[in-house]
Amino acid sequence: MKQGCIFCGIIAGAISSSKVYEDDQVVVINDINPKAKVHLLILPKRHIDSVSELRDLDEQLMGHMIFVAKKVADEQNLKGYKLLLNVNKEGGQVVFHIHMHLLGGGPIKLSEC
Ligand code: 5GP
Ligand code: ZN
């Protein structure tokens, strides 16, 4: 847990969110400002700033995030969707706790993601 991190606060339950899935490694929440009909965020429980900070030991976790995305998308009957990771400020990342966007269910405002 990193002090001052919004997503660590959500994972700890100190900041409210609309949670759709949780297991021992990740939490999935609805994005507060959705850019598609379905806009979920897959958050690892362990704080990692960004993809650029990944270490070898994170490989399993990142694979798990994709499998969770598939599971949640199947549960929501999404036939197609996009998975997106913004990396660093230059890549459009605003919240520096790794998260995967799952976007689907209709038109996607990708330029705003
Ligand atoms: P980024 O640009 O860092 O990849 O995406 C951050 C995402 O987090 C944005 O889509 C934004 O709407 C979402 N977000 C920021 N603060 C909160 C929050 O407090 N709760 C939820 N549920 N989503 C948030
Ligand atoms: Zn964090």
mmCIF file of N, CA and C and ligand atoms in Angstrom:
data_model
loop_
_atom_site.group_PDB
_atom_site.id
_atom_site.type_symbol
_atom_site.label_atom_id
_atom_site.label_comp_id
_atom_site.label_asym_id
_atom_site.label_seq_id
_atom_site.Cartn_x
_atom_site.Cartn_y
_atom_site.Cartn_z
ATOM 1 N N MET A 1 0.845 -1.201 0.000
ATOM 2 C CA MET A 1 0.000 0.000 0.000
ATOM 3 C C MET A 1 0.877 1.246 0.000
ATOM 4 N N LYS A 2 0.554 2.185 -0.894
ATOM 5 C CA LYS A 2 1.338 3.423 -0.967
ATOM 6 C C LYS A 2 0.472 4.574 -0.457
ATOM 7 N N GLN A 3 1.002 5.311 0.487
ATOM 8 C CA GLN A 3 0.268 6.459 1.043
ATOM 9 C C GLN A 3 -0.109 7.430 -0.067
ATOM 10 N N GLY A 4 -1.344 7.900 -0.044
ATOM 11 C CA GLY A 4 -1.775 8.905 -1.011
ATOM 12 C C GLY A 4 -2.221 8.341 -2.348
ATOM 13 N N CYS A 5 -2.112 7.025 -2.536
ATOM 14 C CA CYS A 5 -2.517 6.410 -3.807
ATOM 15 C C CYS A 5 -4.029 6.142 -3.775
ATOM 16 N N ILE A 6 -4.752 6.695 -4.750
ATOM 17 C CA ILE A 6 -6.221 6.539 -4.811
ATOM 18 C C ILE A 6 -6.606 5.063 -4.896
ATOM 19 N N PHE A 7 -5.921 4.315 -5.754
ATOM 20 C CA PHE A 7 -6.328 2.925 -5.956
ATOM 21 C C PHE A 7 -5.963 2.063 -4.747
ATOM 22 N N CYS A 8 -4.853 2.353 -4.063
ATOM 23 C CA CYS A 8 -4.571 1.641 -2.799
ATOM 24 C C CYS A 8 -5.682 1.937 -1.795
ATOM 25 N N GLY A 9 -6.175 3.180 -1.784
ATOM 26 C CA GLY A 9 -7.274 3.555 -0.891
ATOM 27 C C GLY A 9 -8.546 2.785 -1.215
ATOM 28 N N ILE A 10 -8.818 2.602 -2.509
ATOM 29 C CA ILE A 10 -10.001 1.836 -2.937
ATOM 30 C C ILE A 10 -9.850 0.376 -2.526
ATOM 31 N N ILE A 11 -8.664 -0.188 -2.764
ATOM 32 C CA ILE A 11 -8.421 -1.601 -2.443
ATOM 33 C C ILE A 11 -8.563 -1.827 -0.933
ATOM 34 N N ALA A 12 -8.099 -0.868 -0.144
ATOM 35 C CA ALA A 12 -8.178 -0.988 1.327
ATOM 36 C C ALA A 12 -9.595 -0.708 1.840
ATOM 37 N N GLY A 13 -10.462 -0.185 0.962
ATOM 38 C CA GLY A 13 -11.834 0.119 1.377
ATOM 39 C C GLY A 13 -11.980 1.500 2.013
ATOM 40 N N ALA A 14 -10.910 2.279 2.038
ATOM 41 C CA ALA A 14 -10.954 3.617 2.640
ATOM 42 C C ALA A 14 -11.620 4.621 1.693
ATOM 43 N N ILE A 15 -11.593 4.328 0.389
ATOM 44 C CA ILE A 15 -12.269 5.164 -0.622
ATOM 45 C C ILE A 15 -13.320 4.278 -1.280
ATOM 46 N N SER A 16 -14.541 4.793 -1.418
ATOM 47 C CA SER A 16 -15.624 3.956 -1.938
ATOM 48 C C SER A 16 -15.483 3.770 -3.448
ATOM 49 N N SER A 17 -15.968 2.619 -3.915
ATOM 50 C CA SER A 17 -15.949 2.315 -5.346
ATOM 51 C C SER A 17 -17.030 1.280 -5.608
ATOM 52 N N SER A 18 -17.332 1.098 -6.880
ATOM 53 C CA SER A 18 -18.299 0.077 -7.269
ATOM 54 C C SER A 18 -17.501 -1.134 -7.751
ATOM 55 N N LYS A 19 -17.416 -2.143 -6.879
ATOM 56 C CA LYS A 19 -16.558 -3.303 -7.115
ATOM 57 C C LYS A 19 -17.356 -4.382 -7.852
ATOM 58 N N VAL A 20 -16.776 -4.965 -8.899
ATOM 59 C CA VAL A 20 -17.500 -6.022 -9.615
ATOM 60 C C VAL A 20 -16.836 -7.394 -9.452
ATOM 61 N N TYR A 21 -15.599 -7.421 -8.987
ATOM 62 C CA TYR A 21 -14.891 -8.707 -8.824
ATOM 63 C C TYR A 21 -13.728 -8.498 -7.873
ATOM 64 N N GLU A 22 -13.420 -9.537 -7.104
ATOM 65 C CA GLU A 22 -12.241 -9.488 -6.222
ATOM 66 C C GLU A 22 -11.713 -10.896 -6.014
ATOM 67 N N ASP A 23 -10.397 -11.036 -6.029
ATOM 68 C CA ASP A 23 -9.778 -12.287 -5.579
ATOM 69 C C ASP A 23 -8.534 -11.926 -4.772
ATOM 70 N N ASP A 24 -7.670 -12.889 -4.538
ATOM 71 C CA ASP A 24 -6.520 -12.624 -3.665
ATOM 72 C C ASP A 24 -5.499 -11.667 -4.292
ATOM 73 N N GLN A 25 -5.544 -11.512 -5.612
ATOM 74 C CA GLN A 25 -4.518 -10.696 -6.292
ATOM 75 C C GLN A 25 -5.017 -9.388 -6.886
ATOM 76 N N VAL A 26 -6.302 -9.360 -7.253
ATOM 77 C CA VAL A 26 -6.827 -8.182 -7.966
ATOM 78 C C VAL A 26 -8.208 -7.769 -7.482
ATOM 79 N N VAL A 27 -8.549 -6.521 -7.802
ATOM 80 C CA VAL A 27 -9.904 -5.995 -7.609
ATOM 81 C C VAL A 27 -10.319 -5.395 -8.953
ATOM 82 N N VAL A 28 -11.590 -5.570 -9.326
ATOM 83 C CA VAL A 28 -12.119 -4.938 -10.535
ATOM 84 C C VAL A 28 -13.227 -3.974 -10.126
ATOM 85 N N ILE A 29 -13.111 -2.724 -10.604
ATOM 86 C CA ILE A 29 -14.093 -1.689 -10.244
ATOM 87 C C ILE A 29 -14.626 -1.025 -11.515
ATOM 88 N N ASN A 30 -15.770 -0.384 -11.387
ATOM 89 C CA ASN A 30 -16.275 0.466 -12.470
ATOM 90 C C ASN A 30 -15.492 1.767 -12.478
ATOM 91 N N ASP A 31 -15.099 2.214 -13.667
ATOM 92 C CA ASP A 31 -14.423 3.510 -13.778
ATOM 93 C C ASP A 31 -15.402 4.627 -13.400
ATOM 94 N N ILE A 32 -14.916 5.595 -12.645
ATOM 95 C CA ILE A 32 -15.764 6.692 -12.163
ATOM 96 C C ILE A 32 -16.207 7.611 -13.307
ATOM 97 N N ASN A 33 -15.467 7.611 -14.398
ATOM 98 C CA ASN A 33 -15.757 8.495 -15.544
ATOM 99 C C ASN A 33 -15.697 7.653 -16.823
ATOM 100 N N PRO A 34 -16.749 6.820 -17.038
ATOM 101 C CA PRO A 34 -16.672 5.808 -18.104
ATOM 102 C C PRO A 34 -16.557 6.385 -19.514
ATOM 103 N N LYS A 35 -15.700 5.779 -20.314
ATOM 104 C CA LYS A 35 -15.497 6.174 -21.710
ATOM 105 C C LYS A 35 -16.133 5.164 -22.663
ATOM 106 N N ALA A 36 -16.911 4.242 -22.136
ATOM 107 C CA ALA A 36 -17.659 3.271 -22.937
ATOM 108 C C ALA A 36 -18.802 2.785 -22.056
ATOM 109 N N LYS A 37 -19.772 2.072 -22.664
ATOM 110 C CA LYS A 37 -20.924 1.580 -21.882
ATOM 111 C C LYS A 37 -20.416 0.744 -20.704
ATOM 112 N N VAL A 38 -19.454 -0.120 -20.978
ATOM 113 C CA VAL A 38 -18.787 -0.872 -19.912
ATOM 114 C C VAL A 38 -17.346 -0.370 -19.835
ATOM 115 N N HIS A 39 -16.958 0.152 -18.690
ATOM 116 C CA HIS A 39 -15.578 0.618 -18.510
ATOM 117 C C HIS A 39 -15.137 0.195 -17.108
ATOM 118 N N LEU A 40 -14.364 -0.882 -17.092
ATOM 119 C CA LEU A 40 -13.887 -1.445 -15.824
ATOM 120 C C LEU A 40 -12.386 -1.219 -15.699
ATOM 121 N N LEU A 41 -11.915 -1.230 -14.470
ATOM 122 C CA LEU A 41 -10.481 -1.125 -14.192
ATOM 123 C C LEU A 41 -10.066 -2.344 -13.390
ATOM 124 N N ILE A 42 -9.066 -3.054 -13.887
ATOM 125 C CA ILE A 42 -8.522 -4.213 -13.176
ATOM 126 C C ILE A 42 -7.282 -3.726 -12.425
ATOM 127 N N LEU A 43 -7.340 -3.803 -11.105
ATOM 128 C CA LEU A 43 -6.261 -3.270 -10.256
ATOM 129 C C LEU A 43 -5.574 -4.400 -9.505
ATOM 130 N N PRO A 44 -4.253 -4.516 -9.588
ATOM 131 C CA PRO A 44 -3.573 -5.461 -8.694
ATOM 132 C C PRO A 44 -3.619 -4.930 -7.266
ATOM 133 N N LYS A 45 -3.768 -5.827 -6.300
ATOM 134 C CA LYS A 45 -3.821 -5.372 -4.898
ATOM 135 C C LYS A 45 -2.469 -4.826 -4.443
ATOM 136 N N ARG A 46 -1.402 -5.381 -5.011
ATOM 137 C CA ARG A 46 -0.055 -4.911 -4.652
ATOM 138 C C ARG A 46 0.260 -3.663 -5.476
ATOM 139 N N HIS A 47 0.709 -2.606 -4.811
ATOM 140 C CA HIS A 47 0.991 -1.361 -5.526
ATOM 141 C C HIS A 47 2.228 -1.499 -6.424
ATOM 142 N N ILE A 48 2.025 -1.187 -7.691
ATOM 143 C CA ILE A 48 3.130 -1.048 -8.659
ATOM 144 C C ILE A 48 2.814 0.242 -9.410
ATOM 145 N N ASP A 49 3.782 1.119 -9.547
ATOM 146 C CA ASP A 49 3.509 2.426 -10.148
ATOM 147 C C ASP A 49 3.016 2.332 -11.592
ATOM 148 N N SER A 50 3.720 1.555 -12.399
ATOM 149 C CA SER A 50 3.464 1.594 -13.842
ATOM 150 C C SER A 50 4.100 0.374 -14.506
ATOM 151 N N VAL A 51 3.684 0.095 -15.735
ATOM 152 C CA VAL A 51 4.280 -1.022 -16.484
ATOM 153 C C VAL A 51 5.794 -0.843 -16.594
ATOM 154 N N SER A 52 6.247 0.381 -16.673
ATOM 155 C CA SER A 52 7.680 0.647 -16.820
ATOM 156 C C SER A 52 8.470 0.250 -15.568
ATOM 157 N N GLU A 53 7.767 0.008 -14.457
ATOM 158 C CA GLU A 53 8.426 -0.382 -13.197
ATOM 159 C C GLU A 53 8.307 -1.879 -12.916
ATOM 160 N N LEU A 54 7.757 -2.647 -13.864
ATOM 161 C CA LEU A 54 7.555 -4.080 -13.615
ATOM 162 C C LEU A 54 8.879 -4.797 -13.393
ATOM 163 N N ARG A 55 8.831 -5.816 -12.512
ATOM 164 C CA ARG A 55 9.991 -6.680 -12.272
ATOM 165 C C ARG A 55 9.625 -8.098 -12.683
ATOM 166 N N ASP A 56 10.606 -8.967 -12.778
ATOM 167 C CA ASP A 56 10.355 -10.342 -13.225
ATOM 168 C C ASP A 56 9.252 -11.001 -12.408
ATOM 169 N N LEU A 57 9.213 -10.712 -11.097
ATOM 170 C CA LEU A 57 8.248 -11.393 -10.222
ATOM 171 C C LEU A 57 6.804 -10.970 -10.508
ATOM 172 N N ASP A 58 6.616 -9.937 -11.312
ATOM 173 C CA ASP A 58 5.271 -9.449 -11.622
ATOM 174 C C ASP A 58 4.641 -10.137 -12.840
ATOM 175 N N GLU A 59 5.397 -11.031 -13.483
ATOM 176 C CA GLU A 59 4.928 -11.612 -14.742
ATOM 177 C C GLU A 59 3.619 -12.389 -14.561
ATOM 178 N N GLN A 60 3.556 -13.190 -13.529
ATOM 179 C CA GLN A 60 2.345 -13.990 -13.270
ATOM 180 C C GLN A 60 1.142 -13.081 -13.006
ATOM 181 N N LEU A 61 1.362 -12.042 -12.224
ATOM 182 C CA LEU A 61 0.286 -11.106 -11.874
ATOM 183 C C LEU A 61 -0.290 -10.434 -13.111
ATOM 184 N N MET A 62 0.577 -10.002 -14.020
ATOM 185 C CA MET A 62 0.092 -9.316 -15.224
ATOM 186 C C MET A 62 -0.704 -10.274 -16.113
ATOM 187 N N GLY A 63 -0.275 -11.534 -16.172
ATOM 188 C CA GLY A 63 -1.042 -12.546 -16.914
ATOM 189 C C GLY A 63 -2.388 -12.786 -16.244
ATOM 190 N N HIS A 64 -2.381 -12.818 -14.920
ATOM 191 C CA HIS A 64 -3.622 -13.020 -14.157
ATOM 192 C C HIS A 64 -4.620 -11.897 -14.451
ATOM 193 N N MET A 65 -4.139 -10.669 -14.583
ATOM 194 C CA MET A 65 -5.036 -9.533 -14.872
ATOM 195 C C MET A 65 -5.773 -9.750 -16.197
ATOM 196 N N ILE A 66 -5.099 -10.296 -17.187
ATOM 197 C CA ILE A 66 -5.763 -10.550 -18.476
ATOM 198 C C ILE A 66 -6.814 -11.655 -18.326
ATOM 199 N N PHE A 67 -6.487 -12.693 -17.560
ATOM 200 C CA PHE A 67 -7.452 -13.770 -17.352
ATOM 201 C C PHE A 67 -8.682 -13.284 -16.591
ATOM 202 N N VAL A 68 -8.463 -12.389 -15.617
ATOM 203 C CA VAL A 68 -9.597 -11.816 -14.873
ATOM 204 C C VAL A 68 -10.441 -10.951 -15.809
ATOM 205 N N ALA A 69 -9.790 -10.192 -16.683
ATOM 206 C CA ALA A 69 -10.526 -9.373 -17.655
ATOM 207 C C ALA A 69 -11.433 -10.262 -18.500
ATOM 208 N N LYS A 70 -10.902 -11.380 -18.967
ATOM 209 C CA LYS A 70 -11.696 -12.317 -19.780
ATOM 210 C C LYS A 70 -12.885 -12.857 -18.982
ATOM 211 N N LYS A 71 -12.631 -13.228 -17.737
ATOM 212 C CA LYS A 71 -13.683 -13.798 -16.880
ATOM 213 C C LYS A 71 -14.819 -12.781 -16.670
ATOM 214 N N VAL A 72 -14.454 -11.553 -16.343
ATOM 215 C CA VAL A 72 -15.464 -10.519 -16.086
ATOM 216 C C VAL A 72 -16.200 -10.170 -17.380
ATOM 217 N N ALA A 73 -15.474 -10.093 -18.493
ATOM 218 C CA ALA A 73 -16.105 -9.794 -19.793
ATOM 219 C C ALA A 73 -17.100 -10.900 -20.152
ATOM 220 N N ASP A 74 -16.733 -12.150 -19.900
ATOM 221 C CA ASP A 74 -17.653 -13.275 -20.167
ATOM 222 C C ASP A 74 -18.898 -13.146 -19.297
ATOM 223 N N GLU A 75 -18.691 -12.805 -18.018
ATOM 224 C CA GLU A 75 -19.829 -12.662 -17.089
ATOM 225 C C GLU A 75 -20.786 -11.573 -17.558
ATOM 226 N N GLN A 76 -20.224 -10.545 -18.212
ATOM 227 C CA GLN A 76 -21.056 -9.424 -18.668
ATOM 228 C C GLN A 76 -21.506 -9.613 -20.116
ATOM 229 N N ASN A 77 -21.253 -10.819 -20.657
ATOM 230 C CA ASN A 77 -21.678 -11.175 -22.029
ATOM 231 C C ASN A 77 -21.130 -10.213 -23.081
ATOM 232 N N LEU A 78 -19.925 -9.724 -22.881
ATOM 233 C CA LEU A 78 -19.307 -8.852 -23.884
ATOM 234 C C LEU A 78 -18.747 -9.723 -25.008
ATOM 235 N N LYS A 79 -19.149 -9.420 -26.224
ATOM 236 C CA LYS A 79 -18.661 -10.218 -27.366
ATOM 237 C C LYS A 79 -17.288 -9.732 -27.798
ATOM 238 N N GLY A 80 -17.036 -8.454 -27.591
ATOM 239 C CA GLY A 80 -15.741 -7.875 -27.952
ATOM 240 C C GLY A 80 -15.441 -6.727 -27.019
ATOM 241 N N TYR A 81 -14.179 -6.475 -26.838
ATOM 242 C CA TYR A 81 -13.791 -5.399 -25.907
ATOM 243 C C TYR A 81 -12.333 -5.040 -26.151
ATOM 244 N N LYS A 82 -11.913 -3.951 -25.536
ATOM 245 C CA LYS A 82 -10.513 -3.550 -25.604
ATOM 246 C C LYS A 82 -9.911 -3.602 -24.220
ATOM 247 N N LEU A 83 -8.644 -4.013 -24.154
ATOM 248 C CA LEU A 83 -7.863 -3.978 -22.914
ATOM 249 C C LEU A 83 -6.748 -2.975 -23.131
ATOM 250 N N LEU A 84 -6.612 -2.054 -22.182
ATOM 251 C CA LEU A 84 -5.673 -0.949 -22.394
ATOM 252 C C LEU A 84 -4.878 -0.665 -21.116
ATOM 253 N N LEU A 85 -3.577 -0.489 -21.303
ATOM 254 C CA LEU A 85 -2.706 -0.064 -20.200
ATOM 255 C C LEU A 85 -2.010 1.218 -20.643
ATOM 256 N N ASN A 86 -2.273 2.322 -19.976
ATOM 257 C CA ASN A 86 -1.541 3.554 -20.260
ATOM 258 C C ASN A 86 -0.251 3.530 -19.439
ATOM 259 N N VAL A 87 0.852 3.875 -20.070
ATOM 260 C CA VAL A 87 2.142 3.774 -19.388
ATOM 261 C C VAL A 87 2.828 5.140 -19.312
ATOM 262 N N ASN A 88 2.909 5.630 -18.086
ATOM 263 C CA ASN A 88 3.572 6.905 -17.768
ATOM 264 C C ASN A 88 2.805 8.110 -18.346
ATOM 265 N N LYS A 89 3.177 9.263 -17.860
ATOM 266 C CA LYS A 89 2.486 10.497 -18.234
ATOM 267 C C LYS A 89 2.420 10.656 -19.757
ATOM 268 N N GLU A 90 3.525 10.340 -20.404
ATOM 269 C CA GLU A 90 3.609 10.494 -21.860
ATOM 270 C C GLU A 90 2.684 9.511 -22.580
ATOM 271 N N GLY A 91 2.305 8.426 -21.887
ATOM 272 C CA GLY A 91 1.398 7.423 -22.468
ATOM 273 C C GLY A 91 -0.030 7.597 -21.994
ATOM 274 N N GLY A 92 -0.313 8.711 -21.318
ATOM 275 C CA GLY A 92 -1.678 9.003 -20.893
ATOM 276 C C GLY A 92 -2.039 8.484 -19.513
ATOM 277 N N GLN A 93 -1.057 7.972 -18.760
ATOM 278 C CA GLN A 93 -1.350 7.467 -17.411
ATOM 279 C C GLN A 93 -1.527 8.633 -16.447
ATOM 280 N N VAL A 94 -2.639 8.602 -15.708
ATOM 281 C CA VAL A 94 -2.944 9.652 -14.733
ATOM 282 C C VAL A 94 -2.792 9.119 -13.317
ATOM 283 N N VAL A 95 -3.273 7.895 -13.096
ATOM 284 C CA VAL A 95 -3.168 7.287 -11.761
ATOM 285 C C VAL A 95 -1.986 6.315 -11.764
ATOM 286 N N PHE A 96 -1.025 6.583 -10.894
ATOM 287 C CA PHE A 96 0.204 5.783 -10.887
ATOM 288 C C PHE A 96 0.105 4.602 -9.926
ATOM 289 N N HIS A 97 -0.855 3.744 -10.216
ATOM 290 C CA HIS A 97 -0.998 2.402 -9.635
ATOM 291 C C HIS A 97 -1.473 1.581 -10.831
ATOM 292 N N ILE A 98 -0.680 0.621 -11.278
ATOM 293 C CA ILE A 98 -1.002 -0.100 -12.518
ATOM 294 C C ILE A 98 -2.471 -0.489 -12.546
ATOM 295 N N HIS A 99 -3.096 -0.304 -13.701
ATOM 296 C CA HIS A 99 -4.478 -0.734 -13.896
ATOM 297 C C HIS A 99 -4.692 -1.016 -15.368
ATOM 298 N N MET A 100 -5.515 -2.015 -15.632
ATOM 299 C CA MET A 100 -5.881 -2.349 -17.001
ATOM 300 C C MET A 100 -7.317 -1.894 -17.228
ATOM 301 N N HIS A 101 -7.536 -1.092 -18.270
ATOM 302 C CA HIS A 101 -8.893 -0.692 -18.637
ATOM 303 C C HIS A 101 -9.532 -1.825 -19.448
ATOM 304 N N LEU A 102 -10.787 -2.132 -19.147
ATOM 305 C CA LEU A 102 -11.587 -3.047 -19.979
ATOM 306 C C LEU A 102 -12.759 -2.221 -20.501
ATOM 307 N N LEU A 103 -12.790 -2.053 -21.818
ATOM 308 C CA LEU A 103 -13.792 -1.179 -22.440
ATOM 309 C C LEU A 103 -14.612 -1.986 -23.434
ATOM 310 N N GLY A 104 -15.945 -1.847 -23.361
ATOM 311 C CA GLY A 104 -16.779 -2.590 -24.296
ATOM 312 C C GLY A 104 -18.229 -2.183 -24.200
ATOM 313 N N GLY A 105 -19.055 -2.935 -24.917
ATOM 314 C CA GLY A 105 -20.498 -2.706 -24.844
ATOM 315 C C GLY A 105 -20.988 -1.621 -25.763
ATOM 316 N N GLY A 106 -20.163 -1.159 -26.690
ATOM 317 C CA GLY A 106 -20.586 -0.101 -27.611
ATOM 318 C C GLY A 106 -19.420 0.780 -27.978
ATOM 319 N N PRO A 107 -19.708 1.988 -28.470
ATOM 320 C CA PRO A 107 -18.625 2.875 -28.897
ATOM 321 C C PRO A 107 -17.668 3.220 -27.757
ATOM 322 N N ILE A 108 -16.401 3.342 -28.081
ATOM 323 C CA ILE A 108 -15.371 3.621 -27.078
ATOM 324 C C ILE A 108 -14.675 4.926 -27.442
ATOM 325 N N LYS A 109 -14.617 5.830 -26.465
ATOM 326 C CA LYS A 109 -13.910 7.097 -26.692
ATOM 327 C C LYS A 109 -12.433 6.902 -26.365
ATOM 328 N N LEU A 110 -11.733 6.188 -27.266
ATOM 329 C CA LEU A 110 -10.361 5.785 -26.962
ATOM 330 C C LEU A 110 -9.445 6.988 -26.777
ATOM 331 N N SER A 111 -9.706 8.062 -27.515
ATOM 332 C CA SER A 111 -8.832 9.235 -27.409
ATOM 333 C C SER A 111 -8.874 9.841 -26.009
ATOM 334 N N GLU A 112 -9.956 9.549 -25.247
ATOM 335 C CA GLU A 112 -10.090 10.120 -23.905
ATOM 336 C C GLU A 112 -9.609 9.159 -22.817
ATOM 337 N N CYS A 113 -9.238 7.930 -23.211
ATOM 338 C CA CYS A 113 -8.868 6.931 -22.198
ATOM 339 C C CYS A 113 -7.453 7.176 -21.661
HETATM 340 P P1 5GP B 1 -5.261 6.322 -16.562
HETATM 341 O O1 5GP B 1 -5.394 7.540 -17.426
HETATM 342 O O2 5GP B 1 -4.335 6.547 -15.394
HETATM 343 O O3 5GP B 1 -4.909 5.094 -17.365
HETATM 344 O O4 5GP B 1 -6.709 6.027 -16.033
HETATM 345 C C1 5GP B 1 -7.143 6.351 -14.747
HETATM 346 C C2 5GP B 1 -8.622 6.033 -14.718
HETATM 347 O O5 5GP B 1 -9.025 6.016 -13.365
HETATM 348 C C3 5GP B 1 -9.503 7.069 -15.442
HETATM 349 O O6 5GP B 1 -10.278 6.423 -16.444
HETATM 350 C C4 5GP B 1 -10.352 7.663 -14.326
HETATM 351 O O7 5GP B 1 -11.668 7.947 -14.739
HETATM 352 C C5 5GP B 1 -10.309 6.581 -13.269
HETATM 353 N N1 5GP B 1 -10.408 7.058 -11.898
HETATM 354 C C6 5GP B 1 -9.711 8.087 -11.325
HETATM 355 N N2 5GP B 1 -10.048 8.239 -10.033
HETATM 356 C C7 5GP B 1 -10.973 7.276 -9.762
HETATM 357 C C8 5GP B 1 -11.694 6.922 -8.586
HETATM 358 O O8 5GP B 1 -11.562 7.512 -7.517
HETATM 359 N N3 5GP B 1 -12.561 5.867 -8.690
HETATM 360 C C9 5GP B 1 -12.737 5.178 -9.861
HETATM 361 N N4 5GP B 1 -13.611 4.173 -9.834
HETATM 362 N N5 5GP B 1 -12.066 5.489 -10.988
HETATM 363 C C10 5GP B 1 -11.196 6.518 -10.947
HETATM 364 ZN ZN ZN B 2 -1.494 2.104 -5.114
#
